[in-house]
Short mmCIF file of C-alpha atoms in Angstrom, two decimals:
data_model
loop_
_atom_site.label_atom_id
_atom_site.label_comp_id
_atom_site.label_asym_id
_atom_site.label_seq_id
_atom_site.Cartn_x
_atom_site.Cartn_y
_atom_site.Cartn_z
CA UNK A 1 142.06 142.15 141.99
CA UNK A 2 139.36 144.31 143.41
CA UNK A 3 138.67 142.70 147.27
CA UNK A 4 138.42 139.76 149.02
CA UNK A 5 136.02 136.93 149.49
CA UNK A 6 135.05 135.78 152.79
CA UNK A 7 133.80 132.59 154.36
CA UNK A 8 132.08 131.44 157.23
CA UNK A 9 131.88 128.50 158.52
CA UNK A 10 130.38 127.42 161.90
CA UNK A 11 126.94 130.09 161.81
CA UNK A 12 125.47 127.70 159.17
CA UNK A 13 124.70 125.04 161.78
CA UNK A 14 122.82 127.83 163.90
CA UNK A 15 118.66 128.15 163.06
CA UNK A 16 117.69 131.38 160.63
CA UNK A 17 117.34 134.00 163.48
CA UNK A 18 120.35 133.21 165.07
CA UNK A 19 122.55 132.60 162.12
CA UNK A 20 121.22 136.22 161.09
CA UNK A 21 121.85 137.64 164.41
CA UNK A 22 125.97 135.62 164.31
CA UNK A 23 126.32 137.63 160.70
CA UNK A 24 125.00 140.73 161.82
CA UNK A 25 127.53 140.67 164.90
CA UNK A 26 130.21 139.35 162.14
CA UNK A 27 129.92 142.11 159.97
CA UNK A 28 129.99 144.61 163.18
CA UNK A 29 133.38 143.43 163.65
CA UNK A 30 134.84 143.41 160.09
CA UNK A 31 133.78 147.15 159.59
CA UNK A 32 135.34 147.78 163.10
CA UNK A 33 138.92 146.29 163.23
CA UNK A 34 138.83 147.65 158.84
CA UNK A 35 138.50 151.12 159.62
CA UNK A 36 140.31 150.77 162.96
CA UNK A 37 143.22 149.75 160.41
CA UNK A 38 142.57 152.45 157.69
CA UNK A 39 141.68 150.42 155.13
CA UNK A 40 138.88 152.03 152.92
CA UNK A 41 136.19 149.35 151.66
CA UNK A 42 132.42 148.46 150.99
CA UNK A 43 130.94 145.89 152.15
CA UNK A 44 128.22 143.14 150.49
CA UNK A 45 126.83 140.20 152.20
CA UNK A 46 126.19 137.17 149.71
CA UNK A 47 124.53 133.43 150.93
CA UNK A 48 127.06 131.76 152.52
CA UNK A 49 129.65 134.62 151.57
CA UNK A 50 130.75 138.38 152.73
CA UNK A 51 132.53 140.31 149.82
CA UNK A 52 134.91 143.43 150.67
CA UNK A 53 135.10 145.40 147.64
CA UNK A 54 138.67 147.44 148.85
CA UNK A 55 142.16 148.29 146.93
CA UNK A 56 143.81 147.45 149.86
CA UNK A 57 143.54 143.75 149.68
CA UNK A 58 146.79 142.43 150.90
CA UNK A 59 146.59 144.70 154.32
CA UNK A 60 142.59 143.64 154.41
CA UNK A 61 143.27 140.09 154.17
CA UNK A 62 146.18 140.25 157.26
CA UNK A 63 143.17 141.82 159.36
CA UNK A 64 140.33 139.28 158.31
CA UNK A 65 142.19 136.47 159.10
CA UNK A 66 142.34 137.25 162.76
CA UNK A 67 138.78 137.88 163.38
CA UNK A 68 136.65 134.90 164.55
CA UNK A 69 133.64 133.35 162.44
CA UNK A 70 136.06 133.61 159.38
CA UNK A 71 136.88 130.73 157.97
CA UNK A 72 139.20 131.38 155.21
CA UNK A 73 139.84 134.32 153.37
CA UNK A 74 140.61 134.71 148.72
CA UNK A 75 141.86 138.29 147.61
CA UNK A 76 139.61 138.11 144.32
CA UNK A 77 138.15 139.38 141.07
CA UNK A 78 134.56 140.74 141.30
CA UNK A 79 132.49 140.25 137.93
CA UNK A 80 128.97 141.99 138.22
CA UNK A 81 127.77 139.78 136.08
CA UNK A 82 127.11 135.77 135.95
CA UNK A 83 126.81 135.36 132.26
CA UNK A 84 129.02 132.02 131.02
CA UNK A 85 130.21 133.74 128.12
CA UNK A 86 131.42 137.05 130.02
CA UNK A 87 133.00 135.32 132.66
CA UNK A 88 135.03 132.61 130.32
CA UNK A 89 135.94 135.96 128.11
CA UNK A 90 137.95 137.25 131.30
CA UNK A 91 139.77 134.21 132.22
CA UNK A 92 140.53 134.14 128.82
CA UNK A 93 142.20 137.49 129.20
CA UNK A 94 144.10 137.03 132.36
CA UNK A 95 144.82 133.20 132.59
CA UNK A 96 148.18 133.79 131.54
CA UNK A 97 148.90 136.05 133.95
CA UNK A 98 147.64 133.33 136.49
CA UNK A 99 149.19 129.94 135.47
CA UNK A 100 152.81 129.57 133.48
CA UNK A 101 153.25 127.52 130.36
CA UNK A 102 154.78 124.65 132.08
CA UNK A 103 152.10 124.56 134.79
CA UNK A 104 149.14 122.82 135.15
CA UNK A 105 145.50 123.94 136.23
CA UNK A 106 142.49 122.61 137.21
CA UNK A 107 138.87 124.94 138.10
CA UNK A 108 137.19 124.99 140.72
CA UNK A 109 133.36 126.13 140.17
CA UNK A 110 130.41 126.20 142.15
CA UNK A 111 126.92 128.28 141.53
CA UNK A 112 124.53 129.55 144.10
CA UNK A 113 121.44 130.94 143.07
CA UNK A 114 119.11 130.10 139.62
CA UNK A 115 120.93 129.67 136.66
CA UNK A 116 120.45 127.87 133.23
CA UNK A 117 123.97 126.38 133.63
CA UNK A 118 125.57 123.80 136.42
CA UNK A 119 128.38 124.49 138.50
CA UNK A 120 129.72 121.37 136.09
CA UNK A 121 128.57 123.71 133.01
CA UNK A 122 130.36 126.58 134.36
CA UNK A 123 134.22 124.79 134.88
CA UNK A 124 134.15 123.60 131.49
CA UNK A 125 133.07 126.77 129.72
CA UNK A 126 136.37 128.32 131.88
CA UNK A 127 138.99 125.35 131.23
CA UNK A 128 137.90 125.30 127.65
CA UNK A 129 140.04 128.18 127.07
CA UNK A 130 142.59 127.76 129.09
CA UNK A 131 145.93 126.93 126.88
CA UNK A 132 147.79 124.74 130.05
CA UNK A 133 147.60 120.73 130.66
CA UNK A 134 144.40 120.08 132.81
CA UNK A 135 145.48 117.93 136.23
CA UNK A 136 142.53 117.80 138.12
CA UNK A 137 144.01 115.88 141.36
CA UNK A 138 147.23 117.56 141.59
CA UNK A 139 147.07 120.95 139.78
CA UNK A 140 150.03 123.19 140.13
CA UNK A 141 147.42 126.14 140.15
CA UNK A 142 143.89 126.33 141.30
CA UNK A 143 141.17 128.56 139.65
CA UNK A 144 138.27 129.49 141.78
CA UNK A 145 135.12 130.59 140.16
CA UNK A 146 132.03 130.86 142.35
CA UNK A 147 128.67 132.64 140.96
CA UNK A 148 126.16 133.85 143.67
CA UNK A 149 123.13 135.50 141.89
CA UNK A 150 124.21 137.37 139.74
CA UNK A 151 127.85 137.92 140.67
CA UNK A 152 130.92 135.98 139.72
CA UNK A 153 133.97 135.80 142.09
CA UNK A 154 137.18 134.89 141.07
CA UNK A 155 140.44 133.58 143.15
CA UNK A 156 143.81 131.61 143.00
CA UNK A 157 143.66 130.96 146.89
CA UNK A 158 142.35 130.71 150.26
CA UNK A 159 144.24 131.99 152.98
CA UNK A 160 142.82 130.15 156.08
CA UNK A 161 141.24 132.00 158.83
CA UNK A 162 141.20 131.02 163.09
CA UNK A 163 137.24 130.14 162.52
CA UNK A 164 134.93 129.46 165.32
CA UNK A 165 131.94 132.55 166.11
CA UNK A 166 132.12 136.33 165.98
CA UNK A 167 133.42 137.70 168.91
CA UNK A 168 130.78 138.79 171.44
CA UNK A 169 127.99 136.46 170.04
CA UNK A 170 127.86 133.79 173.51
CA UNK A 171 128.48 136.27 176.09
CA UNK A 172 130.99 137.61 178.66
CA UNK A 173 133.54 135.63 180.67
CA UNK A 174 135.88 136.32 183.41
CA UNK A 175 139.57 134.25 182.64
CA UNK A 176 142.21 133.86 185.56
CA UNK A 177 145.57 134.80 183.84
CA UNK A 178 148.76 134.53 185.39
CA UNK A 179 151.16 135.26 182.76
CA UNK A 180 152.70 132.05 182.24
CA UNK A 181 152.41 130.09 179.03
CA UNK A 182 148.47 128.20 179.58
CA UNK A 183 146.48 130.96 180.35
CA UNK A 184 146.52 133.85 177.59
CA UNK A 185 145.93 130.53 175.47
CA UNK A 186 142.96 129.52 176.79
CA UNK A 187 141.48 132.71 177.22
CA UNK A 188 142.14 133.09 173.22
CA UNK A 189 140.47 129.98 172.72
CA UNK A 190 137.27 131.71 174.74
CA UNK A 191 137.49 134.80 172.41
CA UNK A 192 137.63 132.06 169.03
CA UNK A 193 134.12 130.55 170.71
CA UNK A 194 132.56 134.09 170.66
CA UNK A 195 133.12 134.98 174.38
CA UNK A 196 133.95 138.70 175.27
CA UNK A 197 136.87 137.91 177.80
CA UNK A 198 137.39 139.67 180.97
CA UNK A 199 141.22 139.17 182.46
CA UNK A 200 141.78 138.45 186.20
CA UNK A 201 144.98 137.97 187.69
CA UNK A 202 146.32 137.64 191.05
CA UNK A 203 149.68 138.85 192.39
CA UNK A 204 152.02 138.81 195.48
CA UNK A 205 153.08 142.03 194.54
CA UNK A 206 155.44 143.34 197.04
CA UNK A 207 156.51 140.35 198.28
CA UNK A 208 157.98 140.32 194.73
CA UNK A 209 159.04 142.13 192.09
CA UNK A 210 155.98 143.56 189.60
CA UNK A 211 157.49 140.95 186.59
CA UNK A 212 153.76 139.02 186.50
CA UNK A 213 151.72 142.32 186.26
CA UNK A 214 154.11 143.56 183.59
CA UNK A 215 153.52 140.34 181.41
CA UNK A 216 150.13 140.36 182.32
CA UNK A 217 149.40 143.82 180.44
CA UNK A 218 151.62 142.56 177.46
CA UNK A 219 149.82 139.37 177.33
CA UNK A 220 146.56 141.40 177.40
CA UNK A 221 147.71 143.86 174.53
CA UNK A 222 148.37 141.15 172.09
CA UNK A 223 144.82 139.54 173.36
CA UNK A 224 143.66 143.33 171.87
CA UNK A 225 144.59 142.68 169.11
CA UNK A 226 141.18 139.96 169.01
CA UNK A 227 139.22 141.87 170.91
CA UNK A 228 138.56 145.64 171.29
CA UNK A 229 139.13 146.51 174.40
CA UNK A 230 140.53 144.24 177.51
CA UNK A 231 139.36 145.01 180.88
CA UNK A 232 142.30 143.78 182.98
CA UNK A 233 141.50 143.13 186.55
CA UNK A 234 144.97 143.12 188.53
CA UNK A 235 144.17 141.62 192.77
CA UNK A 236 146.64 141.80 195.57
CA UNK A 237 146.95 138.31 196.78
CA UNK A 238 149.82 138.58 199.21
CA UNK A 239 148.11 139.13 202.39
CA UNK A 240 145.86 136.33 201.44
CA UNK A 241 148.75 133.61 201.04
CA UNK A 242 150.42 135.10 204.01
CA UNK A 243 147.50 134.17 206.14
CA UNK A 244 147.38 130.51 204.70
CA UNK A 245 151.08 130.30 204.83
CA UNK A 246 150.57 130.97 208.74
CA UNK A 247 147.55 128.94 209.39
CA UNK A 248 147.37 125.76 206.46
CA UNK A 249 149.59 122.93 206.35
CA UNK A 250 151.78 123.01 203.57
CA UNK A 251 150.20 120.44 201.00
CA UNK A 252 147.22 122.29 201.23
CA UNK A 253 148.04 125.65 200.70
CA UNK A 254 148.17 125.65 196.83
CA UNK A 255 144.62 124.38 197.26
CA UNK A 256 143.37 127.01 199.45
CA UNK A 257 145.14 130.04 197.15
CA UNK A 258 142.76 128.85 193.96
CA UNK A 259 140.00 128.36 196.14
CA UNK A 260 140.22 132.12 197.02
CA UNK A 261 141.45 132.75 193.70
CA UNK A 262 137.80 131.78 192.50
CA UNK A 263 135.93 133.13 195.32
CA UNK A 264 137.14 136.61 194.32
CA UNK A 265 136.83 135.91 190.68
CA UNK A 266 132.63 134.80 191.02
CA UNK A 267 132.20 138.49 192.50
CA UNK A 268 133.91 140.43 189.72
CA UNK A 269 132.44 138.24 187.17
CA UNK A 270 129.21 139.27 189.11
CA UNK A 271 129.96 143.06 188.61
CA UNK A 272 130.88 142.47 184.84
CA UNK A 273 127.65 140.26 184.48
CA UNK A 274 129.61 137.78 182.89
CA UNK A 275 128.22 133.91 182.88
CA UNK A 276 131.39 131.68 183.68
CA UNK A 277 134.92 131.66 184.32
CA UNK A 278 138.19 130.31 182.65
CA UNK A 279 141.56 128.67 183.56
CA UNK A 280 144.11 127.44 181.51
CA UNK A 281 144.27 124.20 183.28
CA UNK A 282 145.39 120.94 181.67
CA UNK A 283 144.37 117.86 183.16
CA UNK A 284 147.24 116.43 185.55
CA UNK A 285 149.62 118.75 184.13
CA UNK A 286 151.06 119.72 187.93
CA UNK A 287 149.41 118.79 191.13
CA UNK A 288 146.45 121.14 191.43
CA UNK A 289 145.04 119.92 188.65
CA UNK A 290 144.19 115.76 188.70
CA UNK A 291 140.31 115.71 189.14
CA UNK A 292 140.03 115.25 192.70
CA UNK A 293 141.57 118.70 193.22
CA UNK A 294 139.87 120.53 190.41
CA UNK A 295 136.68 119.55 191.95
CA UNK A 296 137.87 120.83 195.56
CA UNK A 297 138.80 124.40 193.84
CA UNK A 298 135.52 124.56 191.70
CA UNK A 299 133.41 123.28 194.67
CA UNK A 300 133.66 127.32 196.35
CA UNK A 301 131.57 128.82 192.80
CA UNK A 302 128.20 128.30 191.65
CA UNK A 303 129.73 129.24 187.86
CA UNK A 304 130.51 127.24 185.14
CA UNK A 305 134.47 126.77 185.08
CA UNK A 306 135.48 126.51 181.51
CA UNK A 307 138.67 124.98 180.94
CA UNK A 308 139.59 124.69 177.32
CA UNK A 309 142.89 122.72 177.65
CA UNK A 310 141.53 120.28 179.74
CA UNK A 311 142.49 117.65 177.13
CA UNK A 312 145.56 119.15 175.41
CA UNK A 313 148.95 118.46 176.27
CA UNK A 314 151.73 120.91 176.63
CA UNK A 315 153.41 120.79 173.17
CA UNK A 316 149.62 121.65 171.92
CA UNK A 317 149.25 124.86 174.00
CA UNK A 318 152.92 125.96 173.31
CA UNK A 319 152.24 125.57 169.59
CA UNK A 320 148.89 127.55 169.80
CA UNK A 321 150.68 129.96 172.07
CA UNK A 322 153.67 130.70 169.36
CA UNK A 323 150.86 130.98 166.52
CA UNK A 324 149.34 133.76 168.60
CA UNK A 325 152.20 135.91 169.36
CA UNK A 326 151.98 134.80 173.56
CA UNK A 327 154.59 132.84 174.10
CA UNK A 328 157.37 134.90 173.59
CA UNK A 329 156.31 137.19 176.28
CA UNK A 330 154.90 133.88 178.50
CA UNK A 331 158.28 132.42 178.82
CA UNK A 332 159.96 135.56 180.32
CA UNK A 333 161.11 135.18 183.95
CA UNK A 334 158.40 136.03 186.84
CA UNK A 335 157.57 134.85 190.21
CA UNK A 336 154.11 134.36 189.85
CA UNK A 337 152.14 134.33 193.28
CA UNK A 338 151.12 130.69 193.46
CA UNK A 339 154.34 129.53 192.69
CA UNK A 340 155.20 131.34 196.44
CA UNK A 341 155.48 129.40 199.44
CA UNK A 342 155.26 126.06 196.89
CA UNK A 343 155.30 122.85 198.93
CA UNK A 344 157.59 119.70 198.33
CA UNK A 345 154.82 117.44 198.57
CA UNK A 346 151.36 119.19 198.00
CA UNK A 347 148.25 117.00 197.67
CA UNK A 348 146.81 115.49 194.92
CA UNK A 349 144.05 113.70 196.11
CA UNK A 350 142.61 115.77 198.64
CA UNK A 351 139.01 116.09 199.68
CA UNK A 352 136.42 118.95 200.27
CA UNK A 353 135.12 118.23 203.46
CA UNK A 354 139.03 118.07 205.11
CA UNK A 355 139.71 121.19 202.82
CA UNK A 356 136.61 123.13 204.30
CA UNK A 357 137.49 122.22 207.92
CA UNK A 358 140.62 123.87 207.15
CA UNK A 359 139.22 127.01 205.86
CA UNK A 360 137.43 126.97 209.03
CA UNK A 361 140.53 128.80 210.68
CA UNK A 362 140.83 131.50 208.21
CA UNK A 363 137.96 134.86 207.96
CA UNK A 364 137.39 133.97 204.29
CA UNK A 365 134.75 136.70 203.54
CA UNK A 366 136.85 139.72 205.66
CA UNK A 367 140.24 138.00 203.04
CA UNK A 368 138.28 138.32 200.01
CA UNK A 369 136.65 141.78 200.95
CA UNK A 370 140.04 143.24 201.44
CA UNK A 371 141.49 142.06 198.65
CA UNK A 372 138.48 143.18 196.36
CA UNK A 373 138.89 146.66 198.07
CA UNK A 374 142.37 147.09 196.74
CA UNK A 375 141.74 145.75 193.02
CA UNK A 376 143.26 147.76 190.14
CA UNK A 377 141.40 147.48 186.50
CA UNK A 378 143.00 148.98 183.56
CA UNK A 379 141.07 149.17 179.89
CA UNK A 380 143.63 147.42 177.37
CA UNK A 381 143.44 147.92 173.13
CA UNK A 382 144.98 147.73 170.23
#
């Protein structure tokens, strides 16, 4: 095999100048992250496909699988050529090495471009001289042959790719993370839409230990791994929940902490120009989150909150987490800051207007100033 085959999904439902402008970006990022990993390659873009002509297949294919806008991925044979009888003369040559005797086979053809032969024409000229029993339902081996112009492409498998749009295509967001198990998830799921992610997260550091911050930069190098560099925002948050400890009754007070929480996030996310923010909440997964109360939180920013596991339920995000090498690191003991000064009995139902009065005893703009005065950012990679 001489490279591997690449497929996109998602860009073909964008119009021409965008879907050119999604490739473009694509192709930005598979030269990046395949040089960043050493691997020596050309590239050539196809209709529909991307072809990496590279000796290092194996390690190329463990890199393209991660980046987003790739649907699957086929280490394969390139034939410069898409005449019937040169291409059957090959698989002639190497079938054997591809299917056993006692195995069956079926092809797999398809043609882009004009030919004087279907993409019917072109698996029967193949299987004709293939010496193994012919199951076309439930083939023991699979042989690929796509012909794009004049090139032929050859491959025994797909290895499936995360999908979704090149990273940096639909603009910057700014995505609370608190190093539990929710939150590096959904801000992975922003990345797999095309979002460049921004990290944000709040701690009571010293009221405890530095555990959450540690995670957090963990967390945020394995979220490098996507995405070239991660600007990690780290706020003090202690003198903040000290004040509403003092001044808000109890089943509030969780309220009031996110409500900050996302007053300080809509002014970073105004410094890094970004368009929305992100949570990991899950709808009525604890008691901040039933609707009433996500509306009292969002109600203090004029952004978009994007919450991509609105609708999944935990077994969902702990899967996703494992696939993405977060949970491991999620699940480590912290005391993260709005699990401080927890109530028994916090609210679930509560409304704005009683919420605002509240607030009405704190100096909200001299809380978030002084916290935004003391904020740490690191740059995270790979």
């Amino acid at each position: 095999m001489n490279g591997v085959l690449i497929a996109y999904g998602e860009l073909f439902l964008k119009s021409e100048p965008v879907r050119r402008r999604f490739e473009k970006k694509l192709l930005e990022n598979i030269r990046y992250w395949l040089r960043k990993n050493g691997i020596e390659f050309k590239v050539q873009r196809k209709r529909g496909r991307i072809f990496i002509e590279t000796k290092q297949f194996k390690k190329a294919c463990e890199i393209l699988r991660k980046i987003f806008g790739i649907v699957w991925v086929a280490p394969c044979y390139h034939l410069k050529t898409s005449n019937l009888k040169e291409i059957q003369e090959f698989c002639r040559k190497n079938y054997k090495n591809w299917i056993k005797k006692n195995e069956s086979f079926a092809v797999r053809a398809r043609r882009v471009g004009k030919h004087d032969y279907t993409s019917q024409d072109l698996a029967e000229v193949v299987g004709k001289v293939i010496d193994r029993k012919v199951n076309l339902s439930n083939p023991d081996k699979e042989i690929f042959v796509e012909v794009r112009d004049d090139d032929c492409y050859i491959y025994l498998e797909t290895l499936k790719g995360y999908g979704g749009l090149p990273l940096g295509t639909s603009g910057k967001v700014v995505s609370l993370i608190s190093g539990g198990i929710d939150s590096p998830v959904s801000s992975w799921l922003m990345m797999k839409k095309g979002c460049e992610v921004t990290l944000l997260h709040f701690h009571s550091f010293p009221l405890v230990s530095k555990a959450s911050i540690e995670k957090v930069k963990e967390l945020a190098k394995i979220l490098s791994e996507y995405q070239r560099i991660i600007k990690l925002y780290l706020v003090p948050f202690h003198k903040i929940q000290l004040e509403i400890k003092t001044k808000i009754p109890a089943k509030y007070r969780i309220l009031l902490y996110r409500r900050f929480m996302f007053r300080i996030a809509e002014r970073i996310a105004e410094k890094e120009k970004a368009k929305a923010l992100v949570t990991g909440e899950s709808l009525a997964q604890v008691s901040s989150q039933t609707l009433p109360n996500l509306a009292v939180i969002e109600e203090v920013t004029k952004l978009p909150v994007l919450r991509p596991l609105i609708g999944m339920d935990k077994v969902e995000i702990v899967d996703l987490a494992k696939e993405i090498g977060t949970y491991e690191i999620s699940i480590k003991p912290q005391e993260d800051c709005c699990s401080l000064f927890v109530p028994k009995h916090p609210a679930t139902k509560a409304r704005v207007e009683v919420v605002k009065e509240l607030e009405k005893k704190l100096k909200v703009k001299k809380l978030v100033n002084d916290a935004l005065k003391n904020v740490e950012v690191l740059r995270i990679s790979k």
